[in-house]
Amino acid sequence: MRRGIIRGIAAIGAVALLGLGTACSNEREGSSSDKGAAAKGFAKDSLIGVALPAKTSENWVLAGDLFTNGLKDAGFKADVQYAGASTTVADQQAQISSMVTKGAKVIVIGATDASQLSTQVAAAKQAGATVIAYDRLITNTPDLDYYIAFDNYKVGQLQGQALIDGMKAKKPKGPWTIELFSGSPDDNNSKVFFDGAMNVLQPLIDKGDIVVGSGQKDIKQTAIQGWKAENAQSRMDGLLTSTYGSKKLDGVLSPNDTLARAIITSVKGAGKPVPVVTGQDSEVESVKSIMAGEQYSTINKDTRKLVAETINMVTSLQKGDKPQINDTKSYNNGSKVIPSYLLPPVIVTKENAAEAYANDPKLSPLTK
Ligand code: BGC
């Protein structure tokens, strides 16, 4: 439960913390949250809305096509929309409102900003639609029905452990000097990834085995707005100038592949050796980089699986059945604990890449 609160409050301001006493003492958790969500089913050819964020990483690009085709194959009508790159929040709010107006029976949302959708989610609920948060939790709303994602806290733990393993392989004895990066502050996942990683790294930092060279350990200092590569690159440029004139950098915690490659570009641009850099998403360019011995690790969160499981949820709802849930304690969104379906993420390094991507026709050839 404690971990659930940590995960759930990720993107919520201090004021929202006041509500947690109630959430905390609510032992019924998932059962109360489930009420009404399964409804009575709906027509097989109903409209299903999918509102995705801007295409900040490959997983979102893949998800759009998979939803369009998968929902059609399952017999539904699909309305799949992406938020634009610069007006993301307003775009997504308008797209969800339009899906509600068009009578969508289920609305699947990959939130651009976790805390800015409560009005739209309430309107969806009011209109009788079921709302599923996809990959990113939506916070501060009692109207969210389900959450489906890879276990994000576990992603962070795997990243933290990979950073340690990679540094130990290069230099068996510490202390190791590192820098920390985290994702966009408006994405609820960013703090969950960071907390998971710090859960593994903090004990070594406390012992002095790991030193954060710049001293920047607070998530406010490590955050990369908009998950943008250029923001990560310029933060790394700054850190190299301020801290790494003569000091050696052993490792960088990067929350995803896009930022990992930007960090590596910065380090190489400064003529320094590439440290151990973590990642996430199994993006093509990062898998190539891992195989070439540059980026150290990534995470395999197979988008095909996540979309397929989401469509299974939609199909259950269509039939009037309860969707499959495997977690009723971890994700408190500030209003309630959201019944969740969590998939296991897999850490990938050069060592296990061939095995990890064996069933992925796009990535498997890169590991040969
Ligand atoms: C997703 C990551 C992705 C990031 C940036 C997160 O919410 O979980 O897979 O790298 O957004 O798009």
CSV table of C-alpha atoms in Angstrom, one decimal, residues 7-315:
chain,number,residue,atom,x,y,z
A,7,ARG,CA,3.3,5.7,-7.2
A,8,GLY,CA,-0.1,7.3,-7.2
A,9,ILE,CA,0.7,10.7,-5.9
A,10,ALA,CA,3.5,11.2,-8.4
A,11,ALA,CA,2.2,14.2,-10.3
A,12,ILE,CA,-0.1,15.6,-7.6
A,13,GLY,CA,0.6,18.9,-5.9
A,14,ALA,CA,1.0,19.2,-2.1
A,15,VAL,CA,-2.6,20.2,-1.7
A,16,ALA,CA,-3.8,16.9,-3.1
A,17,LEU,CA,-1.9,15.0,-0.4
A,18,LEU,CA,-4.5,16.0,2.1
A,19,GLY,CA,-6.9,13.5,0.4
A,20,LEU,CA,-4.5,10.6,1.0
A,21,GLY,CA,-5.6,10.0,4.5
A,22,THR,CA,-8.9,8.7,3.1
A,23,ALA,CA,-7.3,6.7,0.4
A,24,CYS,CA,-4.9,5.2,2.9
A,25,SER,CA,-7.6,4.1,5.3
A,26,ASN,CA,-9.7,2.7,2.5
A,27,GLU,CA,-9.1,-1.1,2.8
A,28,ARG,CA,-11.7,-2.0,0.2
A,29,GLU,CA,-9.6,-0.3,-2.4
A,30,GLY,CA,-10.3,-1.9,-5.8
A,31,SER,CA,-13.7,-3.2,-4.9
A,32,SER,CA,-15.2,0.2,-4.4
A,33,SER,CA,-13.4,1.6,-7.5
A,34,ASP,CA,-14.9,-1.1,-9.7
A,35,LYS,CA,-18.4,-0.1,-9.2
A,36,GLY,CA,-20.3,0.5,-12.4
A,37,ALA,CA,-17.3,0.2,-14.6
A,38,ALA,CA,-18.3,-3.1,-16.2
A,39,ALA,CA,-21.8,-1.7,-17.0
A,40,LYS,CA,-24.1,-3.7,-19.2
A,41,GLY,CA,-22.1,-4.0,-22.3
A,42,PHE,CA,-22.7,-2.3,-25.6
A,43,ALA,CA,-23.1,-2.9,-29.4
A,44,LYS,CA,-20.2,-4.7,-31.1
A,45,ASP,CA,-19.6,-2.0,-33.7
A,46,SER,CA,-19.5,0.9,-31.2
A,47,LEU,CA,-17.0,3.8,-31.4
A,48,ILE,CA,-13.9,3.5,-29.2
A,49,GLY,CA,-11.8,6.6,-28.7
A,50,VAL,CA,-8.1,6.5,-28.2
A,51,ALA,CA,-6.4,9.8,-27.2
A,52,LEU,CA,-2.6,9.5,-27.2
A,53,PRO,CA,0.0,12.2,-26.2
A,54,ALA,CA,2.5,13.8,-28.7
A,55,LYS,CA,4.8,11.3,-30.4
A,56,THR,CA,7.6,11.8,-27.8
A,57,SER,CA,8.9,8.3,-28.3
A,58,GLU,CA,8.5,5.3,-30.7
A,59,ASN,CA,6.1,3.5,-28.4
A,60,TRP,CA,3.5,6.1,-29.0
A,61,VAL,CA,3.9,6.0,-32.8
A,62,LEU,CA,3.5,2.2,-32.7
A,63,ALA,CA,0.5,2.4,-30.4
A,64,GLY,CA,-1.5,4.6,-32.8
A,65,ASP,CA,-1.4,2.1,-35.7
A,66,LEU,CA,-1.8,-0.9,-33.4
A,67,PHE,CA,-5.0,0.6,-31.9
A,68,THR,CA,-6.4,1.6,-35.3
A,69,ASN,CA,-6.0,-1.8,-36.8
A,70,GLY,CA,-6.6,-3.9,-33.7
A,71,LEU,CA,-9.9,-2.2,-32.8
A,72,LYS,CA,-11.1,-2.5,-36.4
A,73,ASP,CA,-10.1,-6.2,-36.4
A,74,ALA,CA,-12.1,-6.7,-33.2
A,75,GLY,CA,-15.2,-5.2,-34.9
A,76,PHE,CA,-15.2,-1.7,-33.4
A,77,LYS,CA,-15.1,1.8,-34.9
A,78,ALA,CA,-11.9,3.5,-33.9
A,79,ASP,CA,-11.1,7.2,-33.4
A,80,VAL,CA,-7.4,7.4,-32.6
A,81,GLN,CA,-6.0,10.9,-32.0
A,82,TYR,CA,-2.6,12.3,-31.1
A,83,ALA,CA,-2.0,15.6,-29.2
A,84,GLY,CA,0.1,18.1,-31.2
A,85,ALA,CA,3.7,18.7,-30.2
A,86,SER,CA,3.3,22.2,-28.7
A,87,THR,CA,-0.4,22.5,-27.7
A,88,THR,CA,-0.6,19.1,-26.2
A,89,VAL,CA,-2.9,19.6,-23.2
A,90,ALA,CA,-5.5,21.7,-25.0
A,91,ASP,CA,-5.4,19.4,-28.0
A,92,GLN,CA,-6.0,16.3,-25.9
A,93,GLN,CA,-8.8,17.9,-23.9
A,94,ALA,CA,-10.6,18.9,-27.1
A,95,GLN,CA,-10.1,15.4,-28.6
A,96,ILE,CA,-11.5,13.6,-25.6
A,97,SER,CA,-14.5,16.0,-25.5
A,98,SER,CA,-15.2,15.3,-29.2
A,99,MET,CA,-15.0,11.5,-28.5
A,100,VAL,CA,-17.6,11.9,-25.7
A,101,THR,CA,-19.8,13.9,-28.1
A,102,LYS,CA,-19.5,11.3,-30.8
A,103,GLY,CA,-20.8,8.7,-28.3
A,104,ALA,CA,-17.6,6.6,-27.7
A,105,LYS,CA,-18.3,3.7,-25.4
A,106,VAL,CA,-14.8,3.4,-24.1
A,107,ILE,CA,-12.1,6.1,-24.1
A,108,VAL,CA,-8.5,5.0,-23.8
A,109,ILE,CA,-6.2,7.8,-22.8
A,110,GLY,CA,-2.4,8.1,-22.8
A,111,ALA,CA,-2.3,11.4,-20.9
A,112,THR,CA,-0.3,14.3,-22.0
A,113,ASP,CA,-0.6,15.9,-18.6
A,114,ALA,CA,-1.8,13.6,-15.8
A,115,SER,CA,-3.5,16.3,-13.8
A,116,GLN,CA,-5.3,18.2,-16.5
A,117,LEU,CA,-8.0,15.8,-17.6
A,118,SER,CA,-10.4,15.5,-14.7
A,119,THR,CA,-13.1,17.7,-16.4
A,120,GLN,CA,-13.0,15.6,-19.6
A,121,VAL,CA,-12.9,12.3,-17.7
A,122,ALA,CA,-15.9,13.4,-15.7
A,123,ALA,CA,-17.8,14.3,-18.9
A,124,ALA,CA,-17.0,10.9,-20.3
A,125,LYS,CA,-18.3,9.2,-17.2
A,126,GLN,CA,-21.4,11.3,-17.2
A,127,ALA,CA,-22.1,10.2,-20.8
A,128,GLY,CA,-21.8,6.6,-19.8
A,129,ALA,CA,-18.3,5.9,-21.3
A,130,THR,CA,-15.7,3.8,-19.5
A,131,VAL,CA,-12.3,5.5,-19.2
A,132,ILE,CA,-9.1,3.5,-19.3
A,133,ALA,CA,-5.7,5.2,-18.5
A,134,TYR,CA,-3.2,3.7,-20.9
A,135,ASP,CA,0.5,3.6,-19.9
A,136,ARG,CA,0.2,6.9,-17.9
A,137,LEU,CA,-2.0,7.3,-14.9
A,138,ILE,CA,-4.6,10.2,-14.8
A,139,THR,CA,-4.6,11.9,-11.4
A,140,ASN,CA,-7.1,13.8,-9.3
A,141,THR,CA,-10.2,12.2,-10.7
A,142,PRO,CA,-12.6,9.7,-9.1
A,143,ASP,CA,-14.1,9.0,-12.6
A,144,LEU,CA,-11.2,7.0,-14.0
A,145,ASP,CA,-12.2,3.3,-14.3
A,146,TYR,CA,-9.1,1.3,-15.1
A,147,TYR,CA,-5.3,1.6,-15.6
A,148,ILE,CA,-3.3,-0.5,-17.9
A,149,ALA,CA,0.5,-0.3,-18.1
A,150,PHE,CA,3.8,-2.0,-17.7
A,151,ASP,CA,4.8,-1.9,-14.0
A,152,ASN,CA,6.4,1.5,-14.0
A,153,TYR,CA,7.9,1.3,-10.5
A,154,LYS,CA,9.6,-2.0,-11.6
A,155,VAL,CA,10.9,-0.2,-14.7
A,156,GLY,CA,12.7,2.3,-12.4
A,157,GLN,CA,14.1,-0.4,-10.2
A,158,LEU,CA,15.4,-2.3,-13.2
A,159,GLN,CA,17.0,0.9,-14.5
A,160,GLY,CA,18.7,1.6,-11.2
A,161,GLN,CA,20.0,-2.0,-11.0
A,162,ALA,CA,21.2,-1.9,-14.6
A,163,LEU,CA,23.2,1.3,-13.9
A,164,ILE,CA,24.9,-0.4,-10.9
A,165,ASP,CA,25.6,-3.6,-12.8
A,166,GLY,CA,27.0,-1.7,-15.8
A,167,MET,CA,29.3,0.4,-13.7
A,168,LYS,CA,30.5,-2.6,-11.7
A,169,ALA,CA,31.3,-4.4,-15.0
A,170,LYS,CA,33.5,-1.5,-16.1
A,171,LYS,CA,35.0,-0.7,-12.7
A,172,PRO,CA,34.5,-3.4,-10.0
A,173,LYS,CA,35.0,-1.1,-7.0
A,174,GLY,CA,33.3,2.2,-6.3
A,175,PRO,CA,32.8,4.9,-5.5
A,176,TRP,CA,31.1,5.6,-8.8
A,177,THR,CA,30.2,9.1,-10.0
A,178,ILE,CA,26.8,9.4,-11.7
A,179,GLU,CA,24.2,11.9,-12.8
A,180,LEU,CA,20.4,11.5,-12.6
A,181,PHE,CA,17.8,12.4,-15.3
A,182,SER,CA,14.1,12.0,-15.0
A,183,GLY,CA,11.2,12.5,-17.4
A,184,SER,CA,8.7,15.3,-18.0
A,185,PRO,CA,7.1,16.6,-14.7
A,186,ASP,CA,3.5,16.5,-16.2
A,187,ASP,CA,3.8,12.8,-16.9
A,188,ASN,CA,2.8,10.8,-13.8
A,189,ASN,CA,5.2,8.0,-14.9
A,190,SER,CA,8.3,10.2,-14.5
A,191,LYS,CA,8.2,10.2,-10.7
A,192,VAL,CA,7.3,6.6,-10.5
A,193,PHE,CA,10.3,5.6,-12.7
A,194,PHE,CA,12.5,7.9,-10.6
A,195,ASP,CA,11.3,6.6,-7.3
A,196,GLY,CA,11.8,3.0,-8.5
A,197,ALA,CA,15.4,3.8,-9.6
A,198,MET,CA,16.2,5.7,-6.4
A,199,ASN,CA,14.8,2.8,-4.3
A,200,VAL,CA,17.8,0.8,-5.7
A,201,LEU,CA,20.4,3.6,-5.9
A,202,GLN,CA,19.7,5.5,-2.6
A,203,PRO,CA,21.2,2.9,-0.3
A,204,LEU,CA,24.5,3.0,-2.3
A,205,ILE,CA,24.4,6.8,-2.3
A,206,ASP,CA,23.9,6.8,1.5
A,207,LYS,CA,26.9,4.5,1.9
A,208,GLY,CA,29.0,6.7,-0.3
A,209,ASP,CA,29.5,4.0,-2.9
A,210,ILE,CA,27.7,6.2,-5.5
A,211,VAL,CA,28.2,9.9,-5.7
A,212,VAL,CA,25.9,12.3,-7.7
A,213,GLY,CA,28.7,14.5,-9.1
A,214,SER,CA,26.6,17.6,-9.5
A,215,GLY,CA,24.7,17.1,-6.3
A,216,GLN,CA,21.5,17.4,-8.3
A,217,LYS,CA,19.4,14.6,-6.7
A,218,ASP,CA,16.0,16.3,-6.5
A,219,ILE,CA,13.5,15.4,-9.2
A,220,LYS,CA,12.9,19.1,-9.8
A,221,GLN,CA,16.5,19.4,-10.8
A,222,THR,CA,16.7,16.2,-12.9
A,223,ALA,CA,13.4,16.6,-14.8
A,224,ILE,CA,13.4,17.0,-18.6
A,225,GLN,CA,10.4,19.0,-19.7
A,226,GLY,CA,8.3,17.4,-22.5
A,227,TRP,CA,10.6,14.3,-22.6
A,228,LYS,CA,12.5,16.4,-25.2
A,229,ALA,CA,15.9,15.2,-26.5
A,230,GLU,CA,17.2,18.8,-26.9
A,231,ASN,CA,16.4,19.5,-23.2
A,232,ALA,CA,18.3,16.5,-22.1
A,233,GLN,CA,21.2,17.3,-24.3
A,234,SER,CA,21.5,20.8,-23.0
A,235,ARG,CA,21.2,19.8,-19.4
A,236,MET,CA,24.0,17.2,-20.0
A,237,ASP,CA,26.1,19.9,-21.8
A,238,GLY,CA,25.7,22.1,-18.7
A,239,LEU,CA,26.6,19.3,-16.3
A,240,LEU,CA,29.8,18.5,-18.2
A,241,THR,CA,30.9,22.1,-18.1
A,242,SER,CA,30.0,22.7,-14.5
A,243,THR,CA,31.2,19.4,-13.0
A,244,TYR,CA,33.3,17.2,-15.3
A,245,GLY,CA,36.3,19.3,-16.3
A,246,SER,CA,38.7,16.7,-14.9
A,247,LYS,CA,36.3,14.5,-12.9
A,248,LYS,CA,35.2,11.2,-14.5
A,249,LEU,CA,31.5,10.4,-15.0
A,250,ASP,CA,30.8,6.7,-14.6
A,251,GLY,CA,27.1,6.4,-15.2
A,252,VAL,CA,23.9,8.3,-16.1
A,253,LEU,CA,20.4,7.3,-15.0
A,254,SER,CA,18.3,8.0,-18.1
A,255,PRO,CA,14.6,7.3,-17.9
A,256,ASN,CA,14.2,6.5,-21.6
A,257,ASP,CA,16.0,5.8,-24.9
A,258,THR,CA,15.3,9.2,-26.5
A,259,LEU,CA,17.0,11.0,-23.6
A,260,ALA,CA,19.7,8.3,-23.4
A,261,ARG,CA,20.8,9.0,-26.9
A,262,ALA,CA,20.7,12.8,-26.3
A,263,ILE,CA,22.9,12.3,-23.2
A,264,ILE,CA,25.4,10.1,-25.2
A,265,THR,CA,25.5,12.7,-28.0
A,266,SER,CA,26.3,15.4,-25.5
A,267,VAL,CA,29.1,13.4,-23.9
A,268,LYS,CA,30.6,12.5,-27.2
A,269,GLY,CA,30.4,16.1,-28.4
A,270,ALA,CA,32.5,17.1,-25.4
A,271,GLY,CA,35.1,14.5,-26.4
A,272,LYS,CA,34.6,12.4,-23.2
A,273,PRO,CA,34.2,8.6,-22.8
A,274,VAL,CA,30.7,7.4,-22.9
A,275,PRO,CA,29.5,6.4,-19.4
A,276,VAL,CA,27.0,3.6,-18.5
A,277,VAL,CA,23.7,5.0,-19.7
A,278,THR,CA,20.3,3.4,-19.0
A,279,GLY,CA,17.2,3.7,-21.1
A,280,GLN,CA,13.7,2.4,-21.8
A,281,ASP,CA,11.4,1.6,-24.8
A,282,SER,CA,13.7,-0.5,-27.0
A,283,GLU,CA,13.8,2.1,-29.7
A,284,VAL,CA,15.5,1.0,-32.9
A,285,GLU,CA,18.4,3.4,-32.6
A,286,SER,CA,19.0,2.5,-29.0
A,287,VAL,CA,19.0,-1.2,-29.7
A,288,LYS,CA,21.6,-0.5,-32.4
A,289,SER,CA,23.6,1.6,-29.9
A,290,ILE,CA,23.4,-1.2,-27.3
A,291,MET,CA,24.6,-3.7,-29.8
A,292,ALA,CA,27.5,-1.3,-30.7
A,293,GLY,CA,28.5,-1.1,-27.0
A,294,GLU,CA,27.4,2.5,-26.4
A,295,GLN,CA,24.1,2.7,-24.6
A,296,TYR,CA,24.2,0.2,-21.8
A,297,SER,CA,20.6,-0.9,-21.3
A,298,THR,CA,17.0,-0.4,-22.3
A,299,ILE,CA,13.7,-1.8,-21.2
A,300,ASN,CA,11.4,-4.0,-23.3
A,301,LYS,CA,7.8,-2.9,-22.9
A,302,ASP,CA,6.3,-4.6,-25.9
A,303,THR,CA,3.7,-2.1,-27.2
A,304,ARG,CA,2.0,-4.9,-29.2
A,305,LYS,CA,1.2,-6.7,-25.9
A,306,LEU,CA,0.0,-3.6,-24.1
A,307,VAL,CA,-2.3,-2.6,-27.0
A,308,ALA,CA,-3.6,-6.2,-27.3
A,309,GLU,CA,-4.4,-6.3,-23.6
A,310,THR,CA,-6.1,-3.0,-23.8
A,311,ILE,CA,-8.3,-4.2,-26.6
A,312,ASN,CA,-9.1,-7.3,-24.6
A,313,MET,CA,-10.3,-4.9,-21.8
A,314,VAL,CA,-12.5,-3.1,-24.3
A,315,THR,CA,-13.9,-6.4,-25.6
